[in-house]
Amino acid sequence: MMTAPTPEQITTMDADQLRAMLLNQIEVNSALQTVNAELQVVVKYKDAVISKITLELALHKRFRFSKKAEALTVEQCHLFDETLDGHTAQIEQEELDKLPEQDREVVVRNLKPKRKPLPPELPRTEIRHEPDSTLCKCGCQLKRIGEDVAEKLDYQPGTFSVERHIRGKWVCDTCEILIQAPVPAHVIDKGMATTNLLAQVLVNKFADHLPLYRQEQMFDRTGYKLSASTMGSWVGQCGAALQPLIDALRTQILQQGVLHADETPITMLCAKQALKTGSASKKAYLWAYSTTQHADIKAVVFDFAEGRSGQHAKAFLDGWNATLICDDYQGYKALIKDNQITEAACMAHARRKFFELFAANKSHIAQAALKQFNAIYAIEAQLQDMPPDERHHQRQTEIKSLMDKLRQWLLDHKIKVPDGSGTMKTIDYSLKRWDALCIFLNDPHTPIDNNWVENQIRPVAVGRKNWLFAGSLRSGQRNAAIMSLVQSAKLNGLNPLEYLKDVMDRLPTQPYSRINELLPHNWKSAPASTES
């Protein structure tokens, strides 16, 4: 930059020199205004991110360094750190997605992360990206003058390798035009990991229930030490990127006429709870909503909420008016009272009450009831693969009479047992819900019980022992979203690893109008790439 002239020098300048000085100053001011505008965009973005992260960090610090800190094991501290890493990455990605395209480019350019080079001893595979044509528009042959190389860390089970993406630079001597193949779109812009490695981390965590600190140890034995904080950042960014799929999957299942619903508790860290009760955790819930075995699509969507209040079910099922198969939990009653849904009770829950009674005291009444339930289930088991019309006919001709017989039997024995006894309560459980228990008789698309969704939510119990807790509401919601895709892929007989890898390969360039093509029940793997 030129040194500004002194007042004495200005007084000796002629008109041309003054004009040149003024033009130069205008150019400098224009450049400074451009830089200032870009910096303002970056500062605005960073302020938004810092504001959200500061709140998250304050809550986490309150938990981590509270009076209960000595109760934390080393493993729990690792899980706590994973949650914060995921939050940071997810918040940054969400704020970045809100920016206009031109502002997003400014932020990415100014905040480009510095990355350590990948170890030279790892095997490398070169993938070349060249222009479709090396002829200039003027007709001249382009000359190759260099290349840009980007390296991504890949992982096949048990082996790390490096993909070297080489983009040649071609120039026309006549036109002085530079041509280069575009950077391939990636689910994490300028990310170090291939989608294969990202999918492996997600499947390890959400299908095989391996916390990130354990994955760090596993990968270290494989030959490359991936830090849990790095993987936590990837999980957060992938969770944000996959959210449109979860929204589309929810829309799809809410088009069904019959759904299962169930919920299971998950411990969640909560600083506010610590201030009130001295305990740094509270009981949150993972709600599951699933299509039935007889539906034309197979899908399950998990919804993480801070409590078990019926308002959470009402919010998820907002606008849906059909049949819900659920247990006798009061949270669903508001929807039933509002006539928003038709309740179909779970026969397995009614049978389970008698089984528990028999297991407790070998009750002859419970044993007789179980025989009748078993007879009903024996016939229903034969109807599963029948067409709906035939299933409806068989239920009406064979099962309805057994249900009528069971109801009369319950009424006859109710007057024979003492009020308030366990047997009375067990009989009343079925009689009070009898109309809801019989819904399946008149609707061939309604299953006899809620066991289907209970089977979908059962793997969560395995994960719960490994995760120990959800780090926050945001963390629980992110986990629920990714688990929805993993479990839905398994329901459709897909390999979750292959499914997630392909989806994350295609997601950056997939039009939102065609997002349903990537849902597990619609998914077809993309043709093999011709790049080498």
PDB file of C-alpha atoms in Angstrom, residues 242-418:
ATOM      1  CA  LEU A 242     -30.346 -35.716   7.500  1.00  0.00           C
ATOM      2  CA  GLN A 243     -33.179 -33.776   9.182  1.00  0.00           C
ATOM      3  CA  PRO A 244     -35.101 -33.194   5.893  1.00  0.00           C
ATOM      4  CA  LEU A 245     -35.309 -36.980   5.512  1.00  0.00           C
ATOM      5  CA  ILE A 246     -36.787 -37.335   9.005  1.00  0.00           C
ATOM      6  CA  ASP A 247     -39.357 -34.629   8.266  1.00  0.00           C
ATOM      7  CA  ALA A 248     -40.320 -36.406   5.038  1.00  0.00           C
ATOM      8  CA  LEU A 249     -40.538 -39.774   6.821  1.00  0.00           C
ATOM      9  CA  ARG A 250     -42.868 -38.285   9.447  1.00  0.00           C
ATOM     10  CA  THR A 251     -45.080 -36.873   6.710  1.00  0.00           C
ATOM     11  CA  GLN A 252     -45.227 -40.301   5.057  1.00  0.00           C
ATOM     12  CA  ILE A 253     -46.274 -42.245   8.157  1.00  0.00           C
ATOM     13  CA  LEU A 254     -48.924 -39.640   9.016  1.00  0.00           C
ATOM     14  CA  GLN A 255     -50.615 -40.548   5.724  1.00  0.00           C
ATOM     15  CA  GLN A 256     -51.304 -44.041   7.096  1.00  0.00           C
ATOM     16  CA  GLY A 257     -54.707 -45.011   8.450  1.00  0.00           C
ATOM     17  CA  VAL A 258     -53.299 -47.023  11.360  1.00  0.00           C
ATOM     18  CA  LEU A 259     -50.216 -46.384  13.503  1.00  0.00           C
ATOM     19  CA  HIS A 260     -48.543 -47.951  16.528  1.00  0.00           C
ATOM     20  CA  ALA A 261     -47.322 -45.748  19.387  1.00  0.00           C
ATOM     21  CA  ASP A 262     -45.162 -46.465  22.413  1.00  0.00           C
ATOM     22  CA  GLU A 263     -42.644 -44.666  24.618  1.00  0.00           C
ATOM     23  CA  THR A 264     -39.630 -45.560  26.752  1.00  0.00           C
ATOM     24  CA  PRO A 265     -37.695 -43.519  29.340  1.00  0.00           C
ATOM     25  CA  ILE A 266     -34.245 -42.042  28.637  1.00  0.00           C
ATOM     26  CA  THR A 267     -32.184 -40.208  31.250  1.00  0.00           C
ATOM     27  CA  MET A 268     -31.367 -36.658  30.141  1.00  0.00           C
ATOM     28  CA  LEU A 269     -28.903 -34.222  31.711  1.00  0.00           C
ATOM     29  CA  CYS A 270     -30.595 -31.021  32.847  1.00  0.00           C
ATOM     30  CA  ALA A 271     -28.942 -28.115  34.645  1.00  0.00           C
ATOM     31  CA  LYS A 272     -32.304 -26.560  35.544  1.00  0.00           C
ATOM     32  CA  GLN A 273     -33.264 -29.790  37.268  1.00  0.00           C
ATOM     33  CA  ALA A 274     -30.047 -29.642  39.284  1.00  0.00           C
ATOM     34  CA  LEU A 275     -30.971 -26.180  40.593  1.00  0.00           C
ATOM     35  CA  LYS A 276     -34.411 -27.353  41.692  1.00  0.00           C
ATOM     36  CA  THR A 277     -33.763 -30.823  43.075  1.00  0.00           C
ATOM     37  CA  GLY A 278     -29.994 -31.199  43.357  1.00  0.00           C
ATOM     38  CA  SER A 279     -30.058 -33.931  40.715  1.00  0.00           C
ATOM     39  CA  ALA A 280     -28.349 -33.156  37.418  1.00  0.00           C
ATOM     40  CA  SER A 281     -30.579 -35.477  35.390  1.00  0.00           C
ATOM     41  CA  LYS A 282     -34.262 -36.001  34.699  1.00  0.00           C
ATOM     42  CA  LYS A 283     -36.364 -38.653  33.026  1.00  0.00           C
ATOM     43  CA  ALA A 284     -37.061 -37.841  29.401  1.00  0.00           C
ATOM     44  CA  TYR A 285     -38.873 -40.061  26.915  1.00  0.00           C
ATOM     45  CA  LEU A 286     -38.280 -41.490  23.481  1.00  0.00           C
ATOM     46  CA  TRP A 287     -41.620 -41.825  21.693  1.00  0.00           C
ATOM     47  CA  ALA A 288     -41.947 -44.278  18.798  1.00  0.00           C
ATOM     48  CA  TYR A 289     -44.519 -44.104  16.012  1.00  0.00           C
ATOM     49  CA  SER A 290     -44.575 -46.997  13.568  1.00  0.00           C
ATOM     50  CA  THR A 291     -46.554 -48.232  10.611  1.00  0.00           C
ATOM     51  CA  THR A 292     -48.154 -51.666  10.990  1.00  0.00           C
ATOM     52  CA  GLN A 293     -47.103 -55.018   9.580  1.00  0.00           C
ATOM     53  CA  HIS A 294     -49.969 -54.750   7.097  1.00  0.00           C
ATOM     54  CA  ALA A 295     -49.112 -51.242   5.850  1.00  0.00           C
ATOM     55  CA  ASP A 296     -47.806 -50.583   2.347  1.00  0.00           C
ATOM     56  CA  ILE A 297     -44.661 -48.979   3.819  1.00  0.00           C
ATOM     57  CA  LYS A 298     -42.426 -50.029   6.694  1.00  0.00           C
ATOM     58  CA  ALA A 299     -41.184 -47.142   8.795  1.00  0.00           C
ATOM     59  CA  VAL A 300     -40.677 -45.998  12.366  1.00  0.00           C
ATOM     60  CA  VAL A 301     -40.045 -42.447  13.583  1.00  0.00           C
ATOM     61  CA  PHE A 302     -38.627 -41.737  17.023  1.00  0.00           C
ATOM     62  CA  ASP A 303     -39.466 -38.459  18.738  1.00  0.00           C
ATOM     63  CA  PHE A 304     -37.432 -37.370  21.770  1.00  0.00           C
ATOM     64  CA  ALA A 305     -39.245 -35.223  24.331  1.00  0.00           C
ATOM     65  CA  GLU A 306     -38.521 -33.841  27.794  1.00  0.00           C
ATOM     66  CA  GLY A 307     -41.437 -35.677  29.359  1.00  0.00           C
ATOM     67  CA  ARG A 308     -44.296 -38.136  29.007  1.00  0.00           C
ATOM     68  CA  SER A 309     -47.069 -35.574  28.811  1.00  0.00           C
ATOM     69  CA  GLY A 310     -49.769 -36.167  26.240  1.00  0.00           C
ATOM     70  CA  GLN A 311     -48.929 -32.802  24.658  1.00  0.00           C
ATOM     71  CA  HIS A 312     -45.891 -34.420  23.011  1.00  0.00           C
ATOM     72  CA  ALA A 313     -48.036 -37.073  21.301  1.00  0.00           C
ATOM     73  CA  LYS A 314     -50.556 -34.388  20.348  1.00  0.00           C
ATOM     74  CA  ALA A 315     -47.821 -32.252  18.773  1.00  0.00           C
ATOM     75  CA  PHE A 316     -46.417 -35.143  16.741  1.00  0.00           C
ATOM     76  CA  LEU A 317     -49.844 -36.372  15.556  1.00  0.00           C
ATOM     77  CA  ASP A 318     -51.147 -32.854  14.892  1.00  0.00           C
ATOM     78  CA  GLY A 319     -53.785 -33.021  12.158  1.00  0.00           C
ATOM     79  CA  TRP A 320     -53.762 -36.831  11.945  1.00  0.00           C
ATOM     80  CA  ASN A 321     -57.192 -38.466  12.290  1.00  0.00           C
ATOM     81  CA  ALA A 322     -57.057 -42.252  12.189  1.00  0.00           C
ATOM     82  CA  THR A 323     -56.539 -45.340  14.378  1.00  0.00           C
ATOM     83  CA  LEU A 324     -53.766 -45.432  16.999  1.00  0.00           C
ATOM     84  CA  ILE A 325     -52.731 -48.703  18.634  1.00  0.00           C
ATOM     85  CA  CYS A 326     -51.427 -47.898  22.105  1.00  0.00           C
ATOM     86  CA  ASP A 327     -51.423 -49.022  25.718  1.00  0.00           C
ATOM     87  CA  ASP A 328     -53.598 -47.570  28.463  1.00  0.00           C
ATOM     88  CA  TYR A 329     -51.297 -44.615  29.142  1.00  0.00           C
ATOM     89  CA  GLN A 330     -53.206 -41.427  29.949  1.00  0.00           C
ATOM     90  CA  GLY A 331     -51.047 -39.352  27.608  1.00  0.00           C
ATOM     91  CA  TYR A 332     -53.066 -40.613  24.651  1.00  0.00           C
ATOM     92  CA  LYS A 333     -56.443 -40.006  26.284  1.00  0.00           C
ATOM     93  CA  ALA A 334     -56.611 -36.315  25.361  1.00  0.00           C
ATOM     94  CA  LEU A 335     -56.386 -37.224  21.678  1.00  0.00           C
ATOM     95  CA  ILE A 336     -59.131 -39.811  22.136  1.00  0.00           C
ATOM     96  CA  LYS A 337     -61.410 -37.434  24.062  1.00  0.00           C
ATOM     97  CA  ASP A 338     -60.986 -34.788  21.361  1.00  0.00           C
ATOM     98  CA  ASN A 339     -62.082 -37.397  18.790  1.00  0.00           C
ATOM     99  CA  GLN A 340     -58.826 -36.741  16.981  1.00  0.00           C
ATOM    100  CA  ILE A 341     -57.993 -40.441  16.883  1.00  0.00           C
ATOM    101  CA  THR A 342     -59.676 -43.807  17.267  1.00  0.00           C
ATOM    102  CA  GLU A 343     -58.111 -45.876  20.012  1.00  0.00           C
ATOM    103  CA  ALA A 344     -57.232 -49.507  19.320  1.00  0.00           C
ATOM    104  CA  ALA A 345     -56.192 -51.237  22.535  1.00  0.00           C
ATOM    105  CA  CYS A 346     -53.367 -53.744  22.758  1.00  0.00           C
ATOM    106  CA  MET A 347     -54.528 -57.329  23.325  1.00  0.00           C
ATOM    107  CA  ALA A 348     -51.042 -58.294  24.501  1.00  0.00           C
ATOM    108  CA  HIS A 349     -51.319 -55.827  27.404  1.00  0.00           C
ATOM    109  CA  ALA A 350     -54.656 -57.318  28.442  1.00  0.00           C
ATOM    110  CA  ARG A 351     -53.224 -60.840  28.268  1.00  0.00           C
ATOM    111  CA  ARG A 352     -50.080 -59.743  30.146  1.00  0.00           C
ATOM    112  CA  LYS A 353     -52.167 -58.657  33.140  1.00  0.00           C
ATOM    113  CA  PHE A 354     -53.483 -62.210  33.514  1.00  0.00           C
ATOM    114  CA  PHE A 355     -50.023 -63.687  32.943  1.00  0.00           C
ATOM    115  CA  GLU A 356     -48.599 -61.541  35.751  1.00  0.00           C
ATOM    116  CA  LEU A 357     -51.486 -62.615  37.997  1.00  0.00           C
ATOM    117  CA  PHE A 358     -50.836 -66.290  37.228  1.00  0.00           C
ATOM    118  CA  ALA A 359     -47.080 -65.902  37.732  1.00  0.00           C
ATOM    119  CA  ALA A 360     -47.676 -64.272  41.128  1.00  0.00           C
ATOM    120  CA  ASN A 361     -50.062 -66.796  42.715  1.00  0.00           C
ATOM    121  CA  LYS A 362     -50.938 -69.509  40.142  1.00  0.00           C
ATOM    122  CA  SER A 363     -54.490 -68.170  39.942  1.00  0.00           C
ATOM    123  CA  HIS A 364     -56.923 -70.631  38.331  1.00  0.00           C
ATOM    124  CA  ILE A 365     -58.973 -67.706  36.968  1.00  0.00           C
ATOM    125  CA  ALA A 366     -55.867 -66.244  35.336  1.00  0.00           C
ATOM    126  CA  GLN A 367     -54.953 -69.652  33.898  1.00  0.00           C
ATOM    127  CA  ALA A 368     -58.427 -70.070  32.372  1.00  0.00           C
ATOM    128  CA  ALA A 369     -58.255 -66.545  30.880  1.00  0.00           C
ATOM    129  CA  LEU A 370     -54.822 -67.229  29.366  1.00  0.00           C
ATOM    130  CA  LYS A 371     -56.197 -70.312  27.571  1.00  0.00           C
ATOM    131  CA  GLN A 372     -58.854 -68.156  25.914  1.00  0.00           C
ATOM    132  CA  PHE A 373     -56.347 -65.471  24.930  1.00  0.00           C
ATOM    133  CA  ASN A 374     -54.055 -68.144  23.493  1.00  0.00           C
ATOM    134  CA  ALA A 375     -56.904 -69.563  21.394  1.00  0.00           C
ATOM    135  CA  ILE A 376     -57.552 -66.106  19.922  1.00  0.00           C
ATOM    136  CA  TYR A 377     -53.856 -65.582  19.168  1.00  0.00           C
ATOM    137  CA  ALA A 378     -53.533 -69.020  17.566  1.00  0.00           C
ATOM    138  CA  ILE A 379     -56.126 -68.107  14.942  1.00  0.00           C
ATOM    139  CA  GLU A 380     -54.797 -64.569  14.447  1.00  0.00           C
ATOM    140  CA  ALA A 381     -51.315 -65.959  13.757  1.00  0.00           C
ATOM    141  CA  GLN A 382     -52.684 -67.827  10.739  1.00  0.00           C
ATOM    142  CA  LEU A 383     -54.202 -64.654   9.248  1.00  0.00           C
ATOM    143  CA  GLN A 384     -51.097 -62.472   8.988  1.00  0.00           C
ATOM    144  CA  ASP A 385     -50.290 -63.218   5.342  1.00  0.00           C
ATOM    145  CA  MET A 386     -53.881 -63.185   4.107  1.00  0.00           C
ATOM    146  CA  PRO A 387     -55.333 -60.377   1.946  1.00  0.00           C
ATOM    147  CA  PRO A 388     -57.264 -57.765   3.992  1.00  0.00           C
ATOM    148  CA  ASP A 389     -60.717 -58.923   2.874  1.00  0.00           C
ATOM    149  CA  GLU A 390     -60.013 -62.524   3.775  1.00  0.00           C
ATOM    150  CA  ARG A 391     -58.425 -61.534   7.086  1.00  0.00           C
ATOM    151  CA  HIS A 392     -61.538 -59.488   7.926  1.00  0.00           C
ATOM    152  CA  HIS A 393     -63.811 -62.424   7.058  1.00  0.00           C
ATOM    153  CA  GLN A 394     -61.848 -64.874   9.197  1.00  0.00           C
ATOM    154  CA  ARG A 395     -61.783 -62.503  12.139  1.00  0.00           C
ATOM    155  CA  GLN A 396     -65.533 -62.070  11.958  1.00  0.00           C
ATOM    156  CA  THR A 397     -66.311 -65.769  11.599  1.00  0.00           C
ATOM    157  CA  GLU A 398     -63.706 -67.293  13.917  1.00  0.00           C
ATOM    158  CA  ILE A 399     -62.303 -64.717  16.350  1.00  0.00           C
ATOM    159  CA  LYS A 400     -65.402 -62.621  17.070  1.00  0.00           C
ATOM    160  CA  SER A 401     -67.203 -65.517  18.731  1.00  0.00           C
ATOM    161  CA  LEU A 402     -64.145 -66.188  20.914  1.00  0.00           C
ATOM    162  CA  MET A 403     -64.014 -62.528  21.904  1.00  0.00           C
ATOM    163  CA  ASP A 404     -67.727 -62.543  22.824  1.00  0.00           C
ATOM    164  CA  LYS A 405     -67.159 -65.685  24.873  1.00  0.00           C
ATOM    165  CA  LEU A 406     -64.182 -64.097  26.659  1.00  0.00           C
ATOM    166  CA  ARG A 407     -66.156 -60.954  27.513  1.00  0.00           C
ATOM    167  CA  GLN A 408     -69.027 -62.958  28.984  1.00  0.00           C
ATOM    168  CA  TRP A 409     -66.553 -65.063  30.942  1.00  0.00           C
ATOM    169  CA  LEU A 410     -64.966 -61.905  32.368  1.00  0.00           C
ATOM    170  CA  LEU A 411     -68.375 -60.514  33.384  1.00  0.00           C
ATOM    171  CA  ASP A 412     -69.338 -63.792  35.069  1.00  0.00           C
ATOM    172  CA  HIS A 413     -66.128 -63.966  37.111  1.00  0.00           C
ATOM    173  CA  LYS A 414     -66.106 -60.289  38.025  1.00  0.00           C
ATOM    174  CA  ILE A 415     -68.997 -60.822  40.445  1.00  0.00           C
ATOM    175  CA  LYS A 416     -67.208 -63.789  42.022  1.00  0.00           C
ATOM    176  CA  VAL A 417     -64.027 -62.024  43.153  1.00  0.00           C
ATOM    177  CA  PRO A 418     -63.577 -59.477  45.984  1.00  0.00           C
TER     178      PRO A 418
END
